[in-house]
């Protein structure tokens, strides 16, 4: 079988003899499991003569061209308040909407990102599982990563600090932030009621470092670019409150109102070295339109 590389995300194969599509793919990708190959078909990543085909027993003839689109977001899955940005045999990266829980809690058992992804991978094979690597608060939107095995989860969590090359957010906060850019450092602790607060006493809690720059500010609102040096629970929310500019809609940490009808925090970029290949992957989400309404700026 001849393989021609069209571009970084496409692989092309020429058919030499009659075959059905699934056996052809199994032979082509002999280093992958049967379920992994079937999932390529299920997700609509396979094209025969430039036509998308998901039928396992589709008849191939000599001279046909089979093209594989790598890491294509699942077309067949219907997700609520989320979408897949990237998937391979080791990880799944999603974009989560505001209002969707990462995982269920004792108080809340409703639809979650975790449950939807678990249902999705188990449609391909009931033994498949996914694993939570990190979390976003329910009302925070943006880029999240999940592992497809416990081993990959462990690799990511133990090497998180070294593997994550960029983790940035946009935050819409109350008030006009006068300092164009700054770094906020404190030690975070949590009360029995699960509210996180800052201590300025060194080593009195978990050290948290947040960098921010003002993108624009007017009408008593500021849009910030926020870069995390550490990833602590509620870190941005607490630090914005500490400087007197709570995240819009975040009443828990002092917000007085909600000018946009949602929480003003969005995980915009996650750049990470792949846990298996080491390749640098960068995932970017757009700034939510609610953050940019003309009436605000």
PDB file of C-alpha atoms in Angstrom:
ATOM      1  CA  UNK A   1       0.000   0.000   0.000  1.00  0.00           C
ATOM      2  CA  UNK A   2       1.357   3.385  -0.943  1.00  0.00           C
ATOM      3  CA  UNK A   3       0.906   6.239   1.474  1.00  0.00           C
ATOM      4  CA  UNK A   4       1.032   9.837   0.286  1.00  0.00           C
ATOM      5  CA  UNK A   5       1.022  12.626   2.838  1.00  0.00           C
ATOM      6  CA  UNK A   6      -1.248  15.456   1.591  1.00  0.00           C
ATOM      7  CA  UNK A   7      -0.827  17.720   4.615  1.00  0.00           C
ATOM      8  CA  UNK A   8      -0.219  17.458   8.345  1.00  0.00           C
ATOM      9  CA  UNK A   9      -3.786  16.322   9.010  1.00  0.00           C
ATOM     10  CA  UNK A  10      -4.444  14.035   6.006  1.00  0.00           C
ATOM     11  CA  UNK A  11      -3.034  10.663   5.002  1.00  0.00           C
ATOM     12  CA  UNK A  12      -3.768   9.125   1.595  1.00  0.00           C
ATOM     13  CA  UNK A  13      -3.576   5.446   0.598  1.00  0.00           C
ATOM     14  CA  UNK A  14      -3.923   3.845  -2.841  1.00  0.00           C
ATOM     15  CA  UNK A  15      -5.913   0.616  -3.108  1.00  0.00           C
ATOM     16  CA  UNK A  16      -3.954  -2.151  -4.873  1.00  0.00           C
ATOM     17  CA  UNK A  17      -6.545  -4.956  -4.836  1.00  0.00           C
ATOM     18  CA  UNK A  18     -10.226  -5.548  -4.118  1.00  0.00           C
ATOM     19  CA  UNK A  19     -11.082  -5.375  -0.440  1.00  0.00           C
ATOM     20  CA  UNK A  20     -13.719  -4.273   2.048  1.00  0.00           C
ATOM     21  CA  UNK A  21     -13.005  -1.007   3.813  1.00  0.00           C
ATOM     22  CA  UNK A  22     -12.619  -2.218   7.408  1.00  0.00           C
ATOM     23  CA  UNK A  23     -10.188  -5.085   6.578  1.00  0.00           C
ATOM     24  CA  UNK A  24      -8.232  -2.634   4.396  1.00  0.00           C
ATOM     25  CA  UNK A  25      -7.954  -0.202   7.299  1.00  0.00           C
ATOM     26  CA  UNK A  26      -7.035  -2.962   9.775  1.00  0.00           C
ATOM     27  CA  UNK A  27      -4.169  -4.017   7.506  1.00  0.00           C
ATOM     28  CA  UNK A  28      -3.135  -0.403   6.908  1.00  0.00           C
ATOM     29  CA  UNK A  29      -3.114   0.392  10.631  1.00  0.00           C
ATOM     30  CA  UNK A  30      -1.837  -2.964  11.864  1.00  0.00           C
ATOM     31  CA  UNK A  31      -0.194  -1.259  14.842  1.00  0.00           C
ATOM     32  CA  UNK A  32      -3.580  -0.129  16.200  1.00  0.00           C
ATOM     33  CA  UNK A  33      -6.307  -2.082  17.948  1.00  0.00           C
ATOM     34  CA  UNK A  34      -9.436  -3.148  16.071  1.00  0.00           C
ATOM     35  CA  UNK A  35     -11.548  -0.797  18.187  1.00  0.00           C
ATOM     36  CA  UNK A  36      -9.265   2.161  17.483  1.00  0.00           C
ATOM     37  CA  UNK A  37      -9.568   1.520  13.740  1.00  0.00           C
ATOM     38  CA  UNK A  38     -13.347   1.099  13.940  1.00  0.00           C
ATOM     39  CA  UNK A  39     -13.580   4.413  15.773  1.00  0.00           C
ATOM     40  CA  UNK A  40     -11.874   6.163  12.838  1.00  0.00           C
ATOM     41  CA  UNK A  41     -14.780   4.978  10.670  1.00  0.00           C
ATOM     42  CA  UNK A  42     -17.427   5.816  13.279  1.00  0.00           C
ATOM     43  CA  UNK A  43     -16.169   9.391  13.613  1.00  0.00           C
ATOM     44  CA  UNK A  44     -16.374  10.051   9.872  1.00  0.00           C
ATOM     45  CA  UNK A  45     -12.622  10.371   9.349  1.00  0.00           C
ATOM     46  CA  UNK A  46     -12.448   8.062   6.299  1.00  0.00           C
ATOM     47  CA  UNK A  47     -12.961   9.218   2.715  1.00  0.00           C
ATOM     48  CA  UNK A  48     -13.017   7.002  -0.391  1.00  0.00           C
ATOM     49  CA  UNK A  49     -12.393   8.951  -3.601  1.00  0.00           C
ATOM     50  CA  UNK A  50     -13.123  12.141  -1.595  1.00  0.00           C
ATOM     51  CA  UNK A  51     -16.505  10.866  -0.351  1.00  0.00           C
ATOM     52  CA  UNK A  52     -16.995  10.271   3.384  1.00  0.00           C
ATOM     53  CA  UNK A  53     -17.687   6.594   4.120  1.00  0.00           C
ATOM     54  CA  UNK A  54     -18.579   4.973   7.477  1.00  0.00           C
ATOM     55  CA  UNK A  55     -19.741   1.590   6.120  1.00  0.00           C
ATOM     56  CA  UNK A  56     -17.438  -1.206   7.314  1.00  0.00           C
ATOM     57  CA  UNK A  57     -18.028  -3.479   4.295  1.00  0.00           C
ATOM     58  CA  UNK A  58     -17.764  -0.764   1.646  1.00  0.00           C
ATOM     59  CA  UNK A  59     -16.227  -2.382  -1.458  1.00  0.00           C
ATOM     60  CA  UNK A  60     -12.868  -1.001  -2.552  1.00  0.00           C
ATOM     61  CA  UNK A  61     -11.514  -1.485  -6.069  1.00  0.00           C
ATOM     62  CA  UNK A  62      -7.925  -1.199  -7.349  1.00  0.00           C
ATOM     63  CA  UNK A  63      -7.043   2.418  -8.023  1.00  0.00           C
ATOM     64  CA  UNK A  64      -9.408   3.833  -5.391  1.00  0.00           C
ATOM     65  CA  UNK A  65      -7.970   6.440  -3.021  1.00  0.00           C
ATOM     66  CA  UNK A  66      -8.637   6.123   0.717  1.00  0.00           C
ATOM     67  CA  UNK A  67      -7.951   9.305   2.702  1.00  0.00           C
ATOM     68  CA  UNK A  68      -7.824   9.492   6.490  1.00  0.00           C
ATOM     69  CA  UNK A  69      -8.456  12.793   8.212  1.00  0.00           C
ATOM     70  CA  UNK A  70      -6.584  12.554  11.499  1.00  0.00           C
ATOM     71  CA  UNK A  71      -7.926  13.713  14.863  1.00  0.00           C
ATOM     72  CA  UNK A  72     -11.246  14.881  13.464  1.00  0.00           C
ATOM     73  CA  UNK A  73     -13.840  15.991  15.991  1.00  0.00           C
ATOM     74  CA  UNK A  74     -16.633  13.458  16.267  1.00  0.00           C
ATOM     75  CA  UNK A  75     -19.401  14.214  13.796  1.00  0.00           C
ATOM     76  CA  UNK A  76     -21.650  11.369  14.823  1.00  0.00           C
ATOM     77  CA  UNK A  77     -21.899  12.352  18.494  1.00  0.00           C
ATOM     78  CA  UNK A  78     -24.454  14.824  19.772  1.00  0.00           C
ATOM     79  CA  UNK A  79     -23.141  16.619  22.808  1.00  0.00           C
ATOM     80  CA  UNK A  80     -24.911  19.084  25.058  1.00  0.00           C
ATOM     81  CA  UNK A  81     -22.981  22.263  25.997  1.00  0.00           C
ATOM     82  CA  UNK A  82     -19.662  20.917  24.683  1.00  0.00           C
ATOM     83  CA  UNK A  83     -17.800  19.817  21.566  1.00  0.00           C
ATOM     84  CA  UNK A  84     -14.671  17.803  20.828  1.00  0.00           C
ATOM     85  CA  UNK A  85     -11.675  19.802  19.597  1.00  0.00           C
ATOM     86  CA  UNK A  86      -9.208  16.907  19.319  1.00  0.00           C
ATOM     87  CA  UNK A  87      -9.068  13.170  19.886  1.00  0.00           C
ATOM     88  CA  UNK A  88      -6.522  10.398  19.502  1.00  0.00           C
ATOM     89  CA  UNK A  89      -5.848   7.062  21.221  1.00  0.00           C
ATOM     90  CA  UNK A  90      -4.559   8.742  24.393  1.00  0.00           C
ATOM     91  CA  UNK A  91      -6.517  11.969  24.992  1.00  0.00           C
ATOM     92  CA  UNK A  92      -9.713  13.870  24.229  1.00  0.00           C
ATOM     93  CA  UNK A  93      -9.786  17.676  24.295  1.00  0.00           C
ATOM     94  CA  UNK A  94     -13.130  19.461  24.507  1.00  0.00           C
ATOM     95  CA  UNK A  95     -14.538  22.963  24.534  1.00  0.00           C
ATOM     96  CA  UNK A  96     -17.022  23.240  27.404  1.00  0.00           C
ATOM     97  CA  UNK A  97     -19.844  25.774  27.601  1.00  0.00           C
ATOM     98  CA  UNK A  98     -20.681  27.759  30.712  1.00  0.00           C
ATOM     99  CA  UNK A  99     -23.156  25.879  32.906  1.00  0.00           C
ATOM    100  CA  UNK A 100     -21.836  22.350  32.306  1.00  0.00           C
ATOM    101  CA  UNK A 101     -20.295  20.425  35.200  1.00  0.00           C
ATOM    102  CA  UNK A 102     -17.057  18.555  34.604  1.00  0.00           C
ATOM    103  CA  UNK A 103     -18.139  15.630  36.814  1.00  0.00           C
ATOM    104  CA  UNK A 104     -21.158  14.910  38.974  1.00  0.00           C
ATOM    105  CA  UNK A 105     -21.217  15.974  42.625  1.00  0.00           C
ATOM    106  CA  UNK A 106     -23.207  14.609  45.552  1.00  0.00           C
ATOM    107  CA  UNK A 107     -25.507  17.608  45.280  1.00  0.00           C
ATOM    108  CA  UNK A 108     -25.767  17.577  41.483  1.00  0.00           C
ATOM    109  CA  UNK A 109     -26.190  14.480  39.325  1.00  0.00           C
ATOM    110  CA  UNK A 110     -27.210  16.167  36.072  1.00  0.00           C
ATOM    111  CA  UNK A 111     -25.536  15.834  32.695  1.00  0.00           C
ATOM    112  CA  UNK A 112     -21.770  16.348  32.852  1.00  0.00           C
ATOM    113  CA  UNK A 113     -18.862  16.553  30.411  1.00  0.00           C
ATOM    114  CA  UNK A 114     -17.460  13.334  31.893  1.00  0.00           C
ATOM    115  CA  UNK A 115     -20.705  11.368  31.445  1.00  0.00           C
ATOM    116  CA  UNK A 116     -21.187  12.524  27.868  1.00  0.00           C
ATOM    117  CA  UNK A 117     -17.633  11.538  26.926  1.00  0.00           C
ATOM    118  CA  UNK A 118     -17.940   8.197  28.707  1.00  0.00           C
ATOM    119  CA  UNK A 119     -21.149   7.432  26.779  1.00  0.00           C
ATOM    120  CA  UNK A 120     -19.421   8.464  23.558  1.00  0.00           C
ATOM    121  CA  UNK A 121     -16.329   6.242  23.902  1.00  0.00           C
ATOM    122  CA  UNK A 122     -18.401   3.294  25.124  1.00  0.00           C
ATOM    123  CA  UNK A 123     -20.521   3.369  21.969  1.00  0.00           C
ATOM    124  CA  UNK A 124     -17.347   2.296  20.153  1.00  0.00           C
ATOM    125  CA  UNK A 125     -16.407  -0.289  22.804  1.00  0.00           C
ATOM    126  CA  UNK A 126     -18.258  -0.863  26.116  1.00  0.00           C
ATOM    127  CA  UNK A 127     -14.890  -1.406  27.831  1.00  0.00           C
ATOM    128  CA  UNK A 128     -13.587   2.050  26.887  1.00  0.00           C
ATOM    129  CA  UNK A 129     -13.263   4.635  29.631  1.00  0.00           C
ATOM    130  CA  UNK A 130     -12.171   8.231  30.085  1.00  0.00           C
ATOM    131  CA  UNK A 131     -10.415   9.844  33.041  1.00  0.00           C
ATOM    132  CA  UNK A 132     -10.551  13.377  34.443  1.00  0.00           C
ATOM    133  CA  UNK A 133      -7.161  15.117  34.349  1.00  0.00           C
ATOM    134  CA  UNK A 134      -8.150  18.633  35.470  1.00  0.00           C
ATOM    135  CA  UNK A 135     -11.408  20.543  35.932  1.00  0.00           C
ATOM    136  CA  UNK A 136     -13.133  23.770  35.079  1.00  0.00           C
ATOM    137  CA  UNK A 137     -15.739  25.271  37.378  1.00  0.00           C
ATOM    138  CA  UNK A 138     -19.297  24.682  36.213  1.00  0.00           C
ATOM    139  CA  UNK A 139     -19.784  28.297  35.095  1.00  0.00           C
ATOM    140  CA  UNK A 140     -16.354  28.598  33.458  1.00  0.00           C
ATOM    141  CA  UNK A 141     -16.218  27.759  29.756  1.00  0.00           C
ATOM    142  CA  UNK A 142     -13.344  26.769  27.496  1.00  0.00           C
ATOM    143  CA  UNK A 143     -10.699  24.132  26.776  1.00  0.00           C
ATOM    144  CA  UNK A 144     -10.446  20.938  28.857  1.00  0.00           C
ATOM    145  CA  UNK A 145      -8.438  17.742  28.487  1.00  0.00           C
ATOM    146  CA  UNK A 146      -9.371  14.154  29.425  1.00  0.00           C
ATOM    147  CA  UNK A 147      -7.298  10.953  29.347  1.00  0.00           C
ATOM    148  CA  UNK A 148      -8.367   7.666  27.769  1.00  0.00           C
ATOM    149  CA  UNK A 149      -6.530   5.434  30.249  1.00  0.00           C
ATOM    150  CA  UNK A 150      -5.506   5.494  33.886  1.00  0.00           C
ATOM    151  CA  UNK A 151      -1.862   5.338  32.823  1.00  0.00           C
ATOM    152  CA  UNK A 152      -2.200   8.453  30.631  1.00  0.00           C
ATOM    153  CA  UNK A 153      -4.089  10.237  33.418  1.00  0.00           C
ATOM    154  CA  UNK A 154      -1.257   9.468  35.833  1.00  0.00           C
ATOM    155  CA  UNK A 155       1.372  10.643  33.318  1.00  0.00           C
ATOM    156  CA  UNK A 156      -0.461  13.930  32.774  1.00  0.00           C
ATOM    157  CA  UNK A 157      -1.189  14.624  36.433  1.00  0.00           C
ATOM    158  CA  UNK A 158       2.285  13.790  37.734  1.00  0.00           C
ATOM    159  CA  UNK A 159       3.981  15.720  34.920  1.00  0.00           C
ATOM    160  CA  UNK A 160       1.393  18.510  34.597  1.00  0.00           C
ATOM    161  CA  UNK A 161       3.682  21.353  35.609  1.00  0.00           C
ATOM    162  CA  UNK A 162       6.379  20.341  33.106  1.00  0.00           C
ATOM    163  CA  UNK A 163       4.057  19.228  30.285  1.00  0.00           C
ATOM    164  CA  UNK A 164       1.711  22.226  30.235  1.00  0.00           C
ATOM    165  CA  UNK A 165       3.441  24.980  28.258  1.00  0.00           C
ATOM    166  CA  UNK A 166       0.599  27.502  28.283  1.00  0.00           C
ATOM    167  CA  UNK A 167      -2.656  27.766  30.178  1.00  0.00           C
ATOM    168  CA  UNK A 168      -4.453  31.038  29.686  1.00  0.00           C
ATOM    169  CA  UNK A 169      -7.893  32.514  30.215  1.00  0.00           C
ATOM    170  CA  UNK A 170      -9.884  35.606  29.397  1.00  0.00           C
ATOM    171  CA  UNK A 171     -11.742  37.160  32.302  1.00  0.00           C
ATOM    172  CA  UNK A 172     -14.418  39.835  32.222  1.00  0.00           C
ATOM    173  CA  UNK A 173     -14.258  41.571  35.597  1.00  0.00           C
ATOM    174  CA  UNK A 174     -16.127  44.338  37.371  1.00  0.00           C
ATOM    175  CA  UNK A 175     -14.634  47.844  37.421  1.00  0.00           C
ATOM    176  CA  UNK A 176     -11.837  49.538  35.508  1.00  0.00           C
ATOM    177  CA  UNK A 177      -8.517  47.810  36.197  1.00  0.00           C
ATOM    178  CA  UNK A 178      -6.032  50.691  36.250  1.00  0.00           C
ATOM    179  CA  UNK A 179      -2.807  48.658  36.369  1.00  0.00           C
ATOM    180  CA  UNK A 180      -2.304  47.541  32.751  1.00  0.00           C
ATOM    181  CA  UNK A 181      -0.514  44.356  33.778  1.00  0.00           C
ATOM    182  CA  UNK A 182       0.460  42.745  37.046  1.00  0.00           C
ATOM    183  CA  UNK A 183       1.262  39.508  38.862  1.00  0.00           C
ATOM    184  CA  UNK A 184      -0.791  38.394  41.861  1.00  0.00           C
ATOM    185  CA  UNK A 185       0.804  35.991  44.351  1.00  0.00           C
ATOM    186  CA  UNK A 186      -0.773  34.526  47.463  1.00  0.00           C
ATOM    187  CA  UNK A 187      -1.242  31.255  49.348  1.00  0.00           C
ATOM    188  CA  UNK A 188      -4.726  29.773  48.953  1.00  0.00           C
ATOM    189  CA  UNK A 189      -6.689  28.004  51.670  1.00  0.00           C
ATOM    190  CA  UNK A 190     -10.213  26.587  51.764  1.00  0.00           C
ATOM    191  CA  UNK A 191     -12.930  26.929  54.410  1.00  0.00           C
ATOM    192  CA  UNK A 192     -15.204  24.130  55.568  1.00  0.00           C
ATOM    193  CA  UNK A 193     -17.869  25.616  53.282  1.00  0.00           C
ATOM    194  CA  UNK A 194     -15.515  25.178  50.275  1.00  0.00           C
ATOM    195  CA  UNK A 195     -14.797  28.878  49.806  1.00  0.00           C
ATOM    196  CA  UNK A 196     -11.184  29.567  48.862  1.00  0.00           C
ATOM    197  CA  UNK A 197      -9.388  32.600  50.277  1.00  0.00           C
ATOM    198  CA  UNK A 198      -5.916  34.179  50.110  1.00  0.00           C
ATOM    199  CA  UNK A 199      -3.236  34.415  52.722  1.00  0.00           C
ATOM    200  CA  UNK A 200      -0.190  36.661  52.251  1.00  0.00           C
ATOM    201  CA  UNK A 201       1.755  34.595  54.768  1.00  0.00           C
ATOM    202  CA  UNK A 202       4.362  32.496  52.957  1.00  0.00           C
ATOM    203  CA  UNK A 203       3.573  28.747  52.848  1.00  0.00           C
ATOM    204  CA  UNK A 204       0.236  29.366  54.593  1.00  0.00           C
ATOM    205  CA  UNK A 205      -1.673  27.259  52.047  1.00  0.00           C
ATOM    206  CA  UNK A 206      -1.001  26.437  48.384  1.00  0.00           C
ATOM    207  CA  UNK A 207       1.058  28.990  46.514  1.00  0.00           C
ATOM    208  CA  UNK A 208      -0.852  30.588  43.624  1.00  0.00           C
ATOM    209  CA  UNK A 209       0.608  32.892  40.964  1.00  0.00           C
ATOM    210  CA  UNK A 210      -1.598  34.695  38.419  1.00  0.00           C
ATOM    211  CA  UNK A 211      -0.411  37.063  35.676  1.00  0.00           C
ATOM    212  CA  UNK A 212      -2.835  39.382  33.876  1.00  0.00           C
ATOM    213  CA  UNK A 213      -2.925  42.054  31.162  1.00  0.00           C
ATOM    214  CA  UNK A 214      -5.796  44.406  30.365  1.00  0.00           C
ATOM    215  CA  UNK A 215      -7.182  43.874  26.851  1.00  0.00           C
ATOM    216  CA  UNK A 216      -9.776  46.672  27.072  1.00  0.00           C
ATOM    217  CA  UNK A 217     -11.767  48.519  29.711  1.00  0.00           C
ATOM    218  CA  UNK A 218     -14.849  50.769  29.710  1.00  0.00           C
ATOM    219  CA  UNK A 219     -18.383  51.046  31.123  1.00  0.00           C
ATOM    220  CA  UNK A 220     -17.124  49.832  34.508  1.00  0.00           C
ATOM    221  CA  UNK A 221     -15.938  46.496  33.029  1.00  0.00           C
ATOM    222  CA  UNK A 222     -12.465  45.227  32.140  1.00  0.00           C
ATOM    223  CA  UNK A 223     -11.528  42.393  29.808  1.00  0.00           C
ATOM    224  CA  UNK A 224      -8.307  40.697  30.901  1.00  0.00           C
ATOM    225  CA  UNK A 225      -5.923  38.142  29.476  1.00  0.00           C
ATOM    226  CA  UNK A 226      -4.967  35.890  32.385  1.00  0.00           C
ATOM    227  CA  UNK A 227      -2.063  33.431  32.469  1.00  0.00           C
ATOM    228  CA  UNK A 228      -1.758  30.843  35.233  1.00  0.00           C
ATOM    229  CA  UNK A 229       1.656  29.989  36.586  1.00  0.00           C
ATOM    230  CA  UNK A 230      -0.029  27.624  39.059  1.00  0.00           C
ATOM    231  CA  UNK A 231      -3.402  25.921  38.711  1.00  0.00           C
ATOM    232  CA  UNK A 232      -5.204  26.089  42.049  1.00  0.00           C
ATOM    233  CA  UNK A 233      -8.899  25.689  42.749  1.00  0.00           C
ATOM    234  CA  UNK A 234     -10.780  28.982  42.137  1.00  0.00           C
ATOM    235  CA  UNK A 235      -7.411  30.732  41.695  1.00  0.00           C
ATOM    236  CA  UNK A 236      -8.454  33.386  39.167  1.00  0.00           C
ATOM    237  CA  UNK A 237     -11.749  34.032  40.942  1.00  0.00           C
ATOM    238  CA  UNK A 238     -10.005  34.598  44.288  1.00  0.00           C
ATOM    239  CA  UNK A 239      -7.206  36.723  42.864  1.00  0.00           C
ATOM    240  CA  UNK A 240      -9.573  38.958  40.893  1.00  0.00           C
ATOM    241  CA  UNK A 241     -11.595  39.450  44.069  1.00  0.00           C
ATOM    242  CA  UNK A 242      -8.366  40.204  45.981  1.00  0.00           C
ATOM    243  CA  UNK A 243      -7.588  43.173  43.705  1.00  0.00           C
ATOM    244  CA  UNK A 244     -11.149  44.495  43.972  1.00  0.00           C
ATOM    245  CA  UNK A 245     -12.292  43.358  40.518  1.00  0.00           C
ATOM    246  CA  UNK A 246     -14.349  40.166  40.905  1.00  0.00           C
ATOM    247  CA  UNK A 247     -15.248  38.113  37.837  1.00  0.00           C
ATOM    248  CA  UNK A 248     -18.590  39.205  36.384  1.00  0.00           C
ATOM    249  CA  UNK A 249     -21.395  37.020  37.747  1.00  0.00           C
ATOM    250  CA  UNK A 250     -19.232  35.523  40.508  1.00  0.00           C
ATOM    251  CA  UNK A 251     -21.347  36.398  43.548  1.00  0.00           C
ATOM    252  CA  UNK A 252     -19.450  33.891  45.700  1.00  0.00           C
ATOM    253  CA  UNK A 253     -16.358  36.099  45.413  1.00  0.00           C
ATOM    254  CA  UNK A 254     -17.974  39.511  45.565  1.00  0.00           C
ATOM    255  CA  UNK A 255     -19.512  40.311  42.160  1.00  0.00           C
ATOM    256  CA  UNK A 256     -22.341  42.825  42.518  1.00  0.00           C
ATOM    257  CA  UNK A 257     -24.144  42.084  39.267  1.00  0.00           C
ATOM    258  CA  UNK A 258     -24.084  40.128  36.029  1.00  0.00           C
ATOM    259  CA  UNK A 259     -23.942  42.342  32.947  1.00  0.00           C
ATOM    260  CA  UNK A 260     -23.667  39.423  30.480  1.00  0.00           C
ATOM    261  CA  UNK A 261     -26.023  36.773  31.881  1.00  0.00           C
ATOM    262  CA  UNK A 262     -23.214  34.288  32.482  1.00  0.00           C
ATOM    263  CA  UNK A 263     -19.932  33.846  34.328  1.00  0.00           C
ATOM    264  CA  UNK A 264     -17.118  36.025  32.956  1.00  0.00           C
ATOM    265  CA  UNK A 265     -14.348  33.409  32.819  1.00  0.00           C
ATOM    266  CA  UNK A 266     -13.182  31.387  29.802  1.00  0.00           C
ATOM    267  CA  UNK A 267     -10.232  28.978  29.366  1.00  0.00           C
ATOM    268  CA  UNK A 268      -8.959  30.168  25.995  1.00  0.00           C
ATOM    269  CA  UNK A 269      -5.661  28.281  25.477  1.00  0.00           C
ATOM    270  CA  UNK A 270      -4.193  24.980  26.615  1.00  0.00           C
ATOM    271  CA  UNK A 271      -0.792  24.045  25.158  1.00  0.00           C
ATOM    272  CA  UNK A 272       0.696  20.742  26.280  1.00  0.00           C
ATOM    273  CA  UNK A 273       3.292  18.152  25.315  1.00  0.00           C
ATOM    274  CA  UNK A 274       1.464  15.003  24.240  1.00  0.00           C
ATOM    275  CA  UNK A 275       1.783  12.359  26.992  1.00  0.00           C
ATOM    276  CA  UNK A 276       2.842   9.654  24.504  1.00  0.00           C
ATOM    277  CA  UNK A 277       4.561  11.358  21.564  1.00  0.00           C
ATOM    278  CA  UNK A 278       5.868  14.463  23.323  1.00  0.00           C
ATOM    279  CA  UNK A 279       4.552  16.582  20.429  1.00  0.00           C
ATOM    280  CA  UNK A 280       3.528  20.114  21.438  1.00  0.00           C
ATOM    281  CA  UNK A 281      -0.220  20.518  20.943  1.00  0.00           C
ATOM    282  CA  UNK A 282      -1.937  23.898  21.292  1.00  0.00           C
ATOM    283  CA  UNK A 283      -5.699  24.200  21.608  1.00  0.00           C
ATOM    284  CA  UNK A 284      -7.393  27.576  21.350  1.00  0.00           C
ATOM    285  CA  UNK A 285     -10.996  28.612  21.832  1.00  0.00           C
ATOM    286  CA  UNK A 286     -12.582  31.897  20.772  1.00  0.00           C
ATOM    287  CA  UNK A 287     -13.452  34.630  23.266  1.00  0.00           C
ATOM    288  CA  UNK A 288     -17.176  34.219  24.035  1.00  0.00           C
ATOM    289  CA  UNK A 289     -19.291  36.755  22.126  1.00  0.00           C
ATOM    290  CA  UNK A 290     -20.964  37.838  25.377  1.00  0.00           C
ATOM    291  CA  UNK A 291     -17.608  39.199  26.576  1.00  0.00           C
ATOM    292  CA  UNK A 292     -17.311  41.504  23.557  1.00  0.00           C
ATOM    293  CA  UNK A 293     -20.753  43.089  23.169  1.00  0.00           C
ATOM    294  CA  UNK A 294     -20.560  46.652  21.896  1.00  0.00           C
ATOM    295  CA  UNK A 295     -22.758  47.941  24.671  1.00  0.00           C
ATOM    296  CA  UNK A 296     -19.975  46.952  27.077  1.00  0.00           C
ATOM    297  CA  UNK A 297     -17.013  48.294  25.144  1.00  0.00           C
TER     298      UNK A 297
END
